[in-house]
Amino acid sequence: MCLKKSENRDVGTNHRLIFKLNVLFILFSTALIPNAVTYVSPPLEVIETKVEQPLNVRIEALATKYRVDVSVANRIIKCESSFKENAFNKNIKDGVHWSTDFGYFQVNDFFHEKEMIKIGLDIHTPNDNLEYGFYLLQRDGTRHWKASSKCWNL
């Protein structure tokens, strides 16, 4: 079957018209249907991820922030937790578990957890626990670690 030039033009015009109608239909249908799903491409920016600093860098930064002798802090942490972030010790008296010491500085939940919550820190989070240890060293000196002073007070 052979089409004349005028018929070819009509076919092309019809295709363009159908294409335009389809585009309009898609645009209006997504605008008129309240729950229509519209795909939006994500931005092409690079998302930065937080990289955990090495422990010695965090300790030095917190020592500077709280104006605490970094060597004293390191000795206490070494004696209390051997630099283990998830170290814990259950305190038992007369067969009853009454408190637990957590983290690098072995912060006691019975004596310190409520205060940590008040200042926005979590006793179970290693970085918060570390920061609170420096906070205590700045505020109270080494008195909270008197029991282990034979180990760290060289």
mmCIF file of C-alpha atoms in Angstrom:
data_model
loop_
_atom_site.group_PDB
_atom_site.id
_atom_site.type_symbol
_atom_site.label_atom_id
_atom_site.label_comp_id
_atom_site.label_asym_id
_atom_site.label_seq_id
_atom_site.Cartn_x
_atom_site.Cartn_y
_atom_site.Cartn_z
ATOM 1 C CA MET A 1 0.000 0.000 0.000
ATOM 2 C CA CYS A 2 1.387 3.339 -1.010
ATOM 3 C CA LEU A 3 0.396 6.565 0.755
ATOM 4 C CA LYS A 4 0.312 9.947 -0.889
ATOM 5 C CA LYS A 5 2.354 12.846 0.546
ATOM 6 C CA SER A 6 -0.766 14.488 1.979
ATOM 7 C CA GLU A 7 -1.703 11.261 3.766
ATOM 8 C CA ASN A 8 1.844 10.975 5.233
ATOM 9 C CA ARG A 9 1.557 14.472 6.641
ATOM 10 C CA ASP A 10 -1.776 13.591 8.234
ATOM 11 C CA VAL A 11 -0.240 10.477 9.813
ATOM 12 C CA GLY A 12 2.661 12.556 11.229
ATOM 13 C CA THR A 13 0.270 15.213 12.498
ATOM 14 C CA ASN A 14 -1.856 12.544 14.123
ATOM 15 C CA HIS A 15 1.151 11.036 15.910
ATOM 16 C CA ARG A 16 2.191 14.442 17.241
ATOM 17 C CA LEU A 17 -1.347 15.121 18.385
ATOM 18 C CA ILE A 18 -1.600 11.748 20.119
ATOM 19 C CA PHE A 19 1.772 12.323 21.792
ATOM 20 C CA LYS A 20 0.689 15.773 23.050
ATOM 21 C CA LEU A 21 -2.581 14.363 24.352
ATOM 22 C CA ASN A 22 -0.755 11.580 26.198
ATOM 23 C CA VAL A 23 1.580 14.117 27.820
ATOM 24 C CA LEU A 24 -1.351 16.298 28.869
ATOM 25 C CA PHE A 25 -3.184 13.270 30.210
ATOM 26 C CA ILE A 26 -0.209 12.241 32.340
ATOM 27 C CA LEU A 27 0.292 15.767 33.668
ATOM 28 C CA PHE A 28 -3.352 16.315 34.544
ATOM 29 C CA SER A 29 -3.982 12.823 35.896
ATOM 30 C CA THR A 30 -1.176 13.106 38.454
ATOM 31 C CA ALA A 31 -2.403 16.571 39.451
ATOM 32 C CA LEU A 32 -6.040 15.505 39.785
ATOM 33 C CA ILE A 33 -5.543 12.164 41.528
ATOM 34 C CA PRO A 34 -4.723 12.923 45.171
ATOM 35 C CA ASN A 35 -2.656 9.777 45.857
ATOM 36 C CA ALA A 36 -0.834 9.674 42.536
ATOM 37 C CA VAL A 37 2.774 8.636 42.874
ATOM 38 C CA THR A 38 5.267 10.995 41.321
ATOM 39 C CA TYR A 39 8.895 9.984 41.035
ATOM 40 C CA VAL A 40 11.395 12.647 41.983
ATOM 41 C CA SER A 41 15.026 11.857 41.361
ATOM 42 C CA PRO A 42 17.351 12.232 44.341
ATOM 43 C CA PRO A 43 19.762 15.173 44.364
ATOM 44 C CA LEU A 44 23.142 14.500 42.846
ATOM 45 C CA GLU A 45 25.078 15.904 45.781
ATOM 46 C CA VAL A 46 27.531 13.796 47.746
ATOM 47 C CA ILE A 47 26.268 12.827 51.192
ATOM 48 C CA GLU A 48 28.964 13.004 53.848
ATOM 49 C CA THR A 49 29.163 10.154 56.315
ATOM 50 C CA LYS A 50 30.403 10.677 59.827
ATOM 51 C CA VAL A 51 33.691 8.889 60.279
ATOM 52 C CA GLU A 52 34.537 7.872 63.817
ATOM 53 C CA GLN A 53 37.783 9.419 65.012
ATOM 54 C CA PRO A 54 40.375 7.091 66.556
ATOM 55 C CA LEU A 55 40.100 6.849 70.339
ATOM 56 C CA ASN A 56 43.358 8.692 71.031
ATOM 57 C CA VAL A 57 42.172 11.629 68.894
ATOM 58 C CA ARG A 58 38.821 11.748 70.742
ATOM 59 C CA ILE A 59 40.583 11.589 74.110
ATOM 60 C CA GLU A 60 42.941 14.435 73.203
ATOM 61 C CA ALA A 61 40.058 16.553 71.862
ATOM 62 C CA LEU A 62 37.987 16.027 75.022
ATOM 63 C CA ALA A 63 41.004 16.700 77.254
ATOM 64 C CA THR A 64 41.455 20.016 75.462
ATOM 65 C CA LYS A 65 37.721 20.827 75.591
ATOM 66 C CA TYR A 66 37.459 20.146 79.326
ATOM 67 C CA ARG A 67 40.992 21.342 80.172
ATOM 68 C CA VAL A 68 41.957 18.029 81.718
ATOM 69 C CA ASP A 69 45.436 16.470 81.818
ATOM 70 C CA VAL A 70 45.324 13.912 78.993
ATOM 71 C CA SER A 71 47.877 11.651 80.696
ATOM 72 C CA VAL A 72 45.728 11.380 83.847
ATOM 73 C CA ALA A 73 42.653 10.616 81.733
ATOM 74 C CA ASN A 74 44.547 7.953 79.762
ATOM 75 C CA ARG A 75 45.830 6.289 82.956
ATOM 76 C CA ILE A 76 42.344 6.214 84.496
ATOM 77 C CA ILE A 77 40.794 4.794 81.308
ATOM 78 C CA LYS A 78 43.540 2.163 81.071
ATOM 79 C CA CYS A 79 42.978 1.035 84.670
ATOM 80 C CA GLU A 80 39.187 1.211 84.594
ATOM 81 C CA SER A 81 38.412 -0.385 81.216
ATOM 82 C CA SER A 82 41.675 -1.239 79.421
ATOM 83 C CA PHE A 83 40.422 1.170 76.711
ATOM 84 C CA LYS A 84 37.407 -1.078 76.000
ATOM 85 C CA GLU A 85 34.394 1.038 75.051
ATOM 86 C CA ASN A 86 31.805 -1.548 76.117
ATOM 87 C CA ALA A 87 33.442 -2.579 79.380
ATOM 88 C CA PHE A 88 31.006 -3.057 82.251
ATOM 89 C CA ASN A 89 31.120 -4.238 85.824
ATOM 90 C CA LYS A 90 28.110 -5.304 87.890
ATOM 91 C CA ASN A 91 28.270 -4.158 91.509
ATOM 92 C CA ILE A 92 26.815 -6.715 93.898
ATOM 93 C CA LYS A 93 26.326 -6.149 97.633
ATOM 94 C CA ASP A 94 24.914 -8.842 99.915
ATOM 95 C CA GLY A 95 24.069 -10.928 96.848
ATOM 96 C CA VAL A 96 22.046 -8.115 95.249
ATOM 97 C CA HIS A 97 23.006 -6.378 92.006
ATOM 98 C CA TRP A 98 22.577 -2.682 92.857
ATOM 99 C CA SER A 99 24.461 -0.872 90.086
ATOM 100 C CA THR A 100 26.648 -1.241 87.016
ATOM 101 C CA ASP A 101 29.751 0.640 85.871
ATOM 102 C CA PHE A 102 29.884 1.342 82.122
ATOM 103 C CA GLY A 103 32.369 2.346 79.453
ATOM 104 C CA TYR A 104 35.862 3.739 79.297
ATOM 105 C CA PHE A 105 35.675 5.554 82.642
ATOM 106 C CA GLN A 106 33.404 2.916 84.258
ATOM 107 C CA VAL A 107 30.711 5.499 85.001
ATOM 108 C CA ASN A 108 28.302 4.154 87.626
ATOM 109 C CA ASP A 109 24.625 4.149 86.597
ATOM 110 C CA PHE A 110 23.299 4.467 90.162
ATOM 111 C CA PHE A 111 25.186 7.689 90.826
ATOM 112 C CA HIS A 112 25.427 9.277 87.366
ATOM 113 C CA GLU A 113 22.798 8.082 84.877
ATOM 114 C CA LYS A 114 20.120 10.634 85.856
ATOM 115 C CA GLU A 115 22.570 13.522 85.581
ATOM 116 C CA MET A 116 23.796 12.262 82.219
ATOM 117 C CA ILE A 117 20.223 12.172 80.922
ATOM 118 C CA LYS A 118 19.672 15.749 82.148
ATOM 119 C CA ILE A 119 22.628 17.010 80.111
ATOM 120 C CA GLY A 120 21.684 14.947 77.048
ATOM 121 C CA LEU A 121 24.172 12.092 77.330
ATOM 122 C CA ASP A 122 23.555 8.338 77.272
ATOM 123 C CA ILE A 123 25.556 6.214 79.727
ATOM 124 C CA HIS A 124 25.437 3.268 77.284
ATOM 125 C CA THR A 125 26.863 5.179 74.290
ATOM 126 C CA PRO A 126 30.675 4.995 74.259
ATOM 127 C CA ASN A 127 31.235 8.583 73.053
ATOM 128 C CA ASP A 128 28.753 10.028 75.568
ATOM 129 C CA ASN A 129 30.268 7.924 78.328
ATOM 130 C CA LEU A 130 33.741 9.157 77.395
ATOM 131 C CA GLU A 131 32.598 12.781 77.343
ATOM 132 C CA TYR A 132 30.919 12.441 80.734
ATOM 133 C CA GLY A 133 34.135 11.052 82.213
ATOM 134 C CA PHE A 134 35.955 14.199 81.094
ATOM 135 C CA TYR A 135 33.111 16.327 82.430
ATOM 136 C CA LEU A 136 33.524 14.639 85.835
ATOM 137 C CA LEU A 137 37.299 15.078 85.762
ATOM 138 C CA GLN A 138 36.887 18.794 85.072
ATOM 139 C CA ARG A 139 34.161 19.302 87.662
ATOM 140 C CA ASP A 140 35.334 17.023 90.494
ATOM 141 C CA GLY A 141 38.905 16.044 89.753
ATOM 142 C CA THR A 142 39.809 12.388 90.230
ATOM 143 C CA ARG A 143 37.656 11.649 93.309
ATOM 144 C CA HIS A 144 35.268 9.372 91.374
ATOM 145 C CA TRP A 145 38.181 7.020 90.617
ATOM 146 C CA LYS A 146 39.675 6.930 94.129
ATOM 147 C CA ALA A 147 39.102 3.168 94.409
ATOM 148 C CA SER A 148 41.428 2.524 91.450
ATOM 149 C CA SER A 149 43.976 5.219 92.291
ATOM 150 C CA LYS A 150 46.690 2.650 93.148
ATOM 151 C CA CYS A 151 46.579 1.608 89.515
ATOM 152 C CA TRP A 152 46.556 5.011 87.796
ATOM 153 C CA ASN A 153 48.128 7.410 90.333
ATOM 154 C CA LEU A 154 51.777 6.691 89.507
#
